Every structure is written in structure tokens, then in C-alpha cells.
DNA sequence: GAGCCGTGGGC
DNA sequence: TGCCCAAGGCT
């Protein structure tokens, strides 16, 4: 029996029961694909359910405010996906009259939809025989064909895509693509792959050459950058309500479009004296009262390691000379804003 | 092409 | 002050 047939058979018995496998609605398939990019099923599923519950159609998503989408995406990471999701929804509303495109050719034009995602959606919703090559597929095919080249290069990507194009079935390409991915996720795993009784072992060249554990090969390790964040929580009591200041991140940097407390980035975490000096430099007319420094947090990102501390400062007066982008909000309203995980965890464990 | 962009979990 | 990986895409 061919690799393809064995794979399809394996899939019919072992496929994962996932919410978006109950539909071929391109809107829902697209949502699931964007949410699951570089994300584990266990992490992304609740977000998928939340989004399909909140937005019945791509048009509803298109007219939603961006801040609402960012709030809903909070905690999922890679926030450019959320911004691109919104942009793509507006593209579809404006250029396709709300009719979701299903061909690879049109899908690839959407913001946030690259080669993998366009192929996945087109194969599932439009029966196009286009190979969807994700991390799972790269690994499975690298092992099956004993490909020892660096899988992070475009050349190897094309090699693998061509092989998958040879294997894909024209009658049910969506199932084939998903079968290959599930096989990688459940069976041909990065570590400790289940090679015993593997239905594809007789086809597996890496198995024959003893290279399974060494594949796939991936170079290109970039060093992580260290950063030090001092967040200022400037607290105001105004009558009965408690307020503090937040602002939106808008630079080409991490956490773009999320909200945060006023930030002082430094070479090392600052001590109390330096903090007071920085505060008076930034807000000359502020009268600081009690000052409390949190524990030190270490927050890991894909390319950065962030050390952070949060400094609560009671203000005795309401300063006038504050930066224009700062927003004064009642503390409890912070739940309406999308914030980074780091800040969310601080607020939940130490602040509220 | 290479660097950048989050978060959580396994080991 | 660990390292790798996960349904990638953008610049």
C-alpha cells in the first residue's frame, strides 16, 4: 500500500477531535488556522471557541474595533496575527463583498495568510490539491525521505513541498494535509517518535539509516537579547475611585497595540533612588508619596529575555505635564484592555 | 535570507 | 538568569 493510503487509513482511526473539524465554513477554518499558527492545540482551542462565539461572520469581525480583538487575543502571543486577522476581515468585507474566498490564489492575498495557511484553507474548503507544509509536515517528510538539509531554508521547504505534492490525493486533499499534520503531531513527534509499529516504517528512509532521532536538521540559532523593564504604576485617588495611567504600545517592537503601564527601559533594573530621579524627570510636577517595588519578574519571549519590576507610586496630586498618549483609567477598567501576559500575571498575583 | 514576533509545556 | 518546540508570516 502507498504512503498516502496508509496515512489516510491511520488518520481515519486516530485523528484528533477538534472543533473546527466539524465544519467546512471557510471563515471558521481560516480563524482556526490563524489562531493555531505556531500554537499548540491545547493553548489555542479556547481562543477559537471564543472567537466563533463572538463573531458569527467575517463581516462582524471586520466591523469590530481593533482594541476588542486585541483584548480577545490577549495571552495568545504573536499579536501581529490579531492585527492581520482584523485587516484580512476588512479586506474580505470590502473587496469580496463579505464572501469568503476559498481559492489558494485569492487566499494568499489576505494579510496574515502565507503559503501554508492558504494551502490549508484551500484544500479543506475548496478541495484544491495544494500541499500544506507546516512544521509537522517538514519533520515527517524529512524523516520519510531521509532529508538531512537544514529545514529552515527556502530550498528545503520547496523540496518538501514538492514531495508532498507528489503524495497528495486529488480526491480529498484536505484530509491528506490534515492526516500528515496529525501524524506528525501524534506519532512522528520531534522527541521520542513512536517508531514501534509505525504504519509507515517500511517507507521510512530515516528509520532504515538510523537517522530518525537526528532529523529534522535545524540550524540558525540567534542569541536572545536581554531587556530590563521598569513599569510605573502611578496611582491617583480621586474622590472614591482609584485610577492609574496606561498607554498603548505602538512602536515596531514587542506587544504592538497592547496596553501597558508607563515604562522606563534601562540597562539594569533600577533601584528606588534612580526611579525617583527618573520620575521627576518625566513628570516634573508630580508629588510622589509611598513607593512600593514588586518582586523581579523574568519573562521569556521567542527572541528576548525580559526582566521586569513594577513600581507602585502614590501620587499626592494630579500632574498636568503628562505625555499625551497616557490614559487615566479607573483601575478596575484594566480588564477592558489587551495587556501582555507579564503585566496580567503581575496584576493577578501581586496587585489586585 | 535572516531577524523579528509570545506563550506555555516537555524534558 | 536552560533549551527546544508548536497548524508561520512579515519585513
mmCIF file of N, CA, C and O (backbone and C1' of nucleotides) in Angstrom, chain A residues 20 38 40 117 134 136 139 298 307, chain C residues 1-2 4-10:
data_model
loop_
_atom_site.group_PDB
_atom_site.id
_atom_site.type_symbol
_atom_site.label_atom_id
_atom_site.label_comp_id
_atom_site.label_asym_id
_atom_site.label_seq_id
_atom_site.Cartn_x
_atom_site.Cartn_y
_atom_site.Cartn_z
ATOM 1 N N UNK A 20 -12.965 22.683 14.910
ATOM 2 C CA UNK A 20 -13.062 23.197 13.535
ATOM 3 C C UNK A 20 -13.061 22.064 12.512
ATOM 4 O O UNK A 20 -13.079 22.332 11.319
ATOM 5 N N UNK A 38 1.912 28.440 14.948
ATOM 6 C CA UNK A 38 2.945 28.405 15.994
ATOM 7 C C UNK A 38 2.351 28.244 17.396
ATOM 8 O O UNK A 38 2.875 28.768 18.376
ATOM 9 N N UNK A 40 0.079 25.618 20.177
ATOM 10 C CA UNK A 40 -0.398 24.267 20.479
ATOM 11 C C UNK A 40 -1.907 24.240 20.561
ATOM 12 O O UNK A 40 -2.536 25.204 20.978
ATOM 13 N N UNK A 117 -0.927 28.556 5.172
ATOM 14 C CA UNK A 117 -2.321 28.807 5.551
ATOM 15 C C UNK A 117 -3.249 28.821 4.341
ATOM 16 O O UNK A 117 -4.355 28.264 4.388
ATOM 17 N N UNK A 134 3.637 22.559 7.068
ATOM 18 C CA UNK A 134 3.896 23.171 8.371
ATOM 19 C C UNK A 134 5.058 22.433 9.041
ATOM 20 O O UNK A 134 5.712 21.600 8.411
ATOM 21 N N UNK A 136 5.069 20.112 11.245
ATOM 22 C CA UNK A 136 4.839 18.669 11.298
ATOM 23 C C UNK A 136 5.203 17.994 9.979
ATOM 24 O O UNK A 136 5.872 16.970 9.955
ATOM 25 N N UNK A 139 8.889 17.752 9.302
ATOM 26 C CA UNK A 139 9.531 16.703 10.086
ATOM 27 C C UNK A 139 9.214 15.313 9.528
ATOM 28 O O UNK A 139 10.110 14.487 9.354
ATOM 29 N N UNK A 298 10.852 37.479 35.484
ATOM 30 C CA UNK A 298 11.614 37.086 34.296
ATOM 31 C C UNK A 298 10.621 36.568 33.287
ATOM 32 O O UNK A 298 9.890 35.610 33.548
ATOM 33 N N UNK A 307 13.582 41.134 32.039
ATOM 34 C CA UNK A 307 13.487 41.241 33.482
ATOM 35 C C UNK A 307 12.650 42.471 33.782
ATOM 36 O O UNK A 307 12.867 43.529 33.192
ATOM 37 P P DT C 1 23.647 30.796 34.716
ATOM 38 O "O5'" DT C 1 22.379 31.750 34.798
ATOM 39 C "C5'" DT C 1 21.271 31.282 35.596
ATOM 40 C "C4'" DT C 1 20.047 32.000 35.112
ATOM 41 C "C3'" DT C 1 19.906 32.023 33.593
ATOM 42 O "O3'" DT C 1 19.407 30.775 33.119
ATOM 43 C "C1'" DT C 1 19.368 34.167 34.509
ATOM 44 P P DG C 2 18.174 30.116 32.713
ATOM 45 O "O5'" DG C 2 19.153 29.410 31.676
ATOM 46 C "C5'" DG C 2 20.062 28.426 32.057
ATOM 47 C "C4'" DG C 2 20.058 27.364 30.972
ATOM 48 C "C3'" DG C 2 19.732 27.925 29.604
ATOM 49 O "O3'" DG C 2 20.586 27.312 28.663
ATOM 50 C "C1'" DG C 2 18.145 26.269 30.191
ATOM 51 P P DC C 4 18.282 25.001 21.749
ATOM 52 O "O5'" DC C 4 17.008 24.109 21.445
ATOM 53 C "C5'" DC C 4 16.963 22.752 21.892
ATOM 54 C "C4'" DC C 4 15.558 22.254 21.715
ATOM 55 C "C3'" DC C 4 14.902 22.795 20.451
ATOM 56 O "O3'" DC C 4 14.477 21.739 19.614
ATOM 57 C "C1'" DC C 4 13.513 23.169 22.354
ATOM 58 P P DC C 5 14.050 22.062 18.119
ATOM 59 O "O5'" DC C 5 12.469 21.977 18.236
ATOM 60 C "C5'" DC C 5 11.871 20.948 19.007
ATOM 61 C "C4'" DC C 5 10.439 21.334 19.270
ATOM 62 C "C3'" DC C 5 9.769 21.990 18.072
ATOM 63 O "O3'" DC C 5 8.743 21.126 17.603
ATOM 64 C "C1'" DC C 5 9.317 23.174 20.101
ATOM 65 P P DA C 6 8.018 21.432 16.221
ATOM 66 O "O5'" DA C 6 6.634 22.037 16.725
ATOM 67 C "C5'" DA C 6 5.912 21.368 17.749
ATOM 68 C "C4'" DA C 6 4.608 22.101 17.950
ATOM 69 C "C3'" DA C 6 4.061 22.699 16.661
ATOM 70 O "O3'" DA C 6 2.762 22.180 16.429
ATOM 71 C "C1'" DA C 6 4.343 24.398 18.350
ATOM 72 P P DA C 7 2.719 21.201 15.110
ATOM 73 O "O5'" DA C 7 2.280 22.224 13.992
ATOM 74 C "C5'" DA C 7 0.905 22.164 13.520
ATOM 75 C "C4'" DA C 7 0.768 23.345 12.608
ATOM 76 C "C3'" DA C 7 0.784 24.668 13.354
ATOM 77 O "O3'" DA C 7 1.298 25.668 12.474
ATOM 78 C "C1'" DA C 7 -1.285 24.376 12.296
ATOM 79 P P DG C 8 2.787 26.056 12.551
ATOM 80 O "O5'" DG C 8 2.815 27.495 11.865
ATOM 81 C "C5'" DG C 8 2.938 27.594 10.453
ATOM 82 C "C4'" DG C 8 2.530 28.982 10.068
ATOM 83 C "C3'" DG C 8 2.870 29.357 8.639
ATOM 84 O "O3'" DG C 8 1.814 30.174 8.157
ATOM 85 C "C1'" DG C 8 4.084 30.723 10.143
ATOM 86 P P DG C 9 1.905 30.896 6.752
ATOM 87 O "O5'" DG C 9 2.324 32.382 7.152
ATOM 88 C "C5'" DG C 9 1.526 33.078 8.101
ATOM 89 C "C4'" DG C 9 1.946 34.527 8.166
ATOM 90 C "C3'" DG C 9 2.280 35.146 6.812
ATOM 91 O "O3'" DG C 9 1.723 36.451 6.781
ATOM 92 C "C1'" DG C 9 4.158 35.293 8.252
ATOM 93 P P DC C 10 2.042 37.493 5.607
ATOM 94 O "O5'" DC C 10 3.100 38.457 6.290
ATOM 95 C "C5'" DC C 10 2.791 39.027 7.568
ATOM 96 C "C4'" DC C 10 3.865 40.021 7.959
ATOM 97 C "C3'" DC C 10 4.293 40.960 6.835
ATOM 98 O "O3'" DC C 10 4.492 42.248 7.389
ATOM 99 C "C1'" DC C 10 6.166 39.762 7.620
#
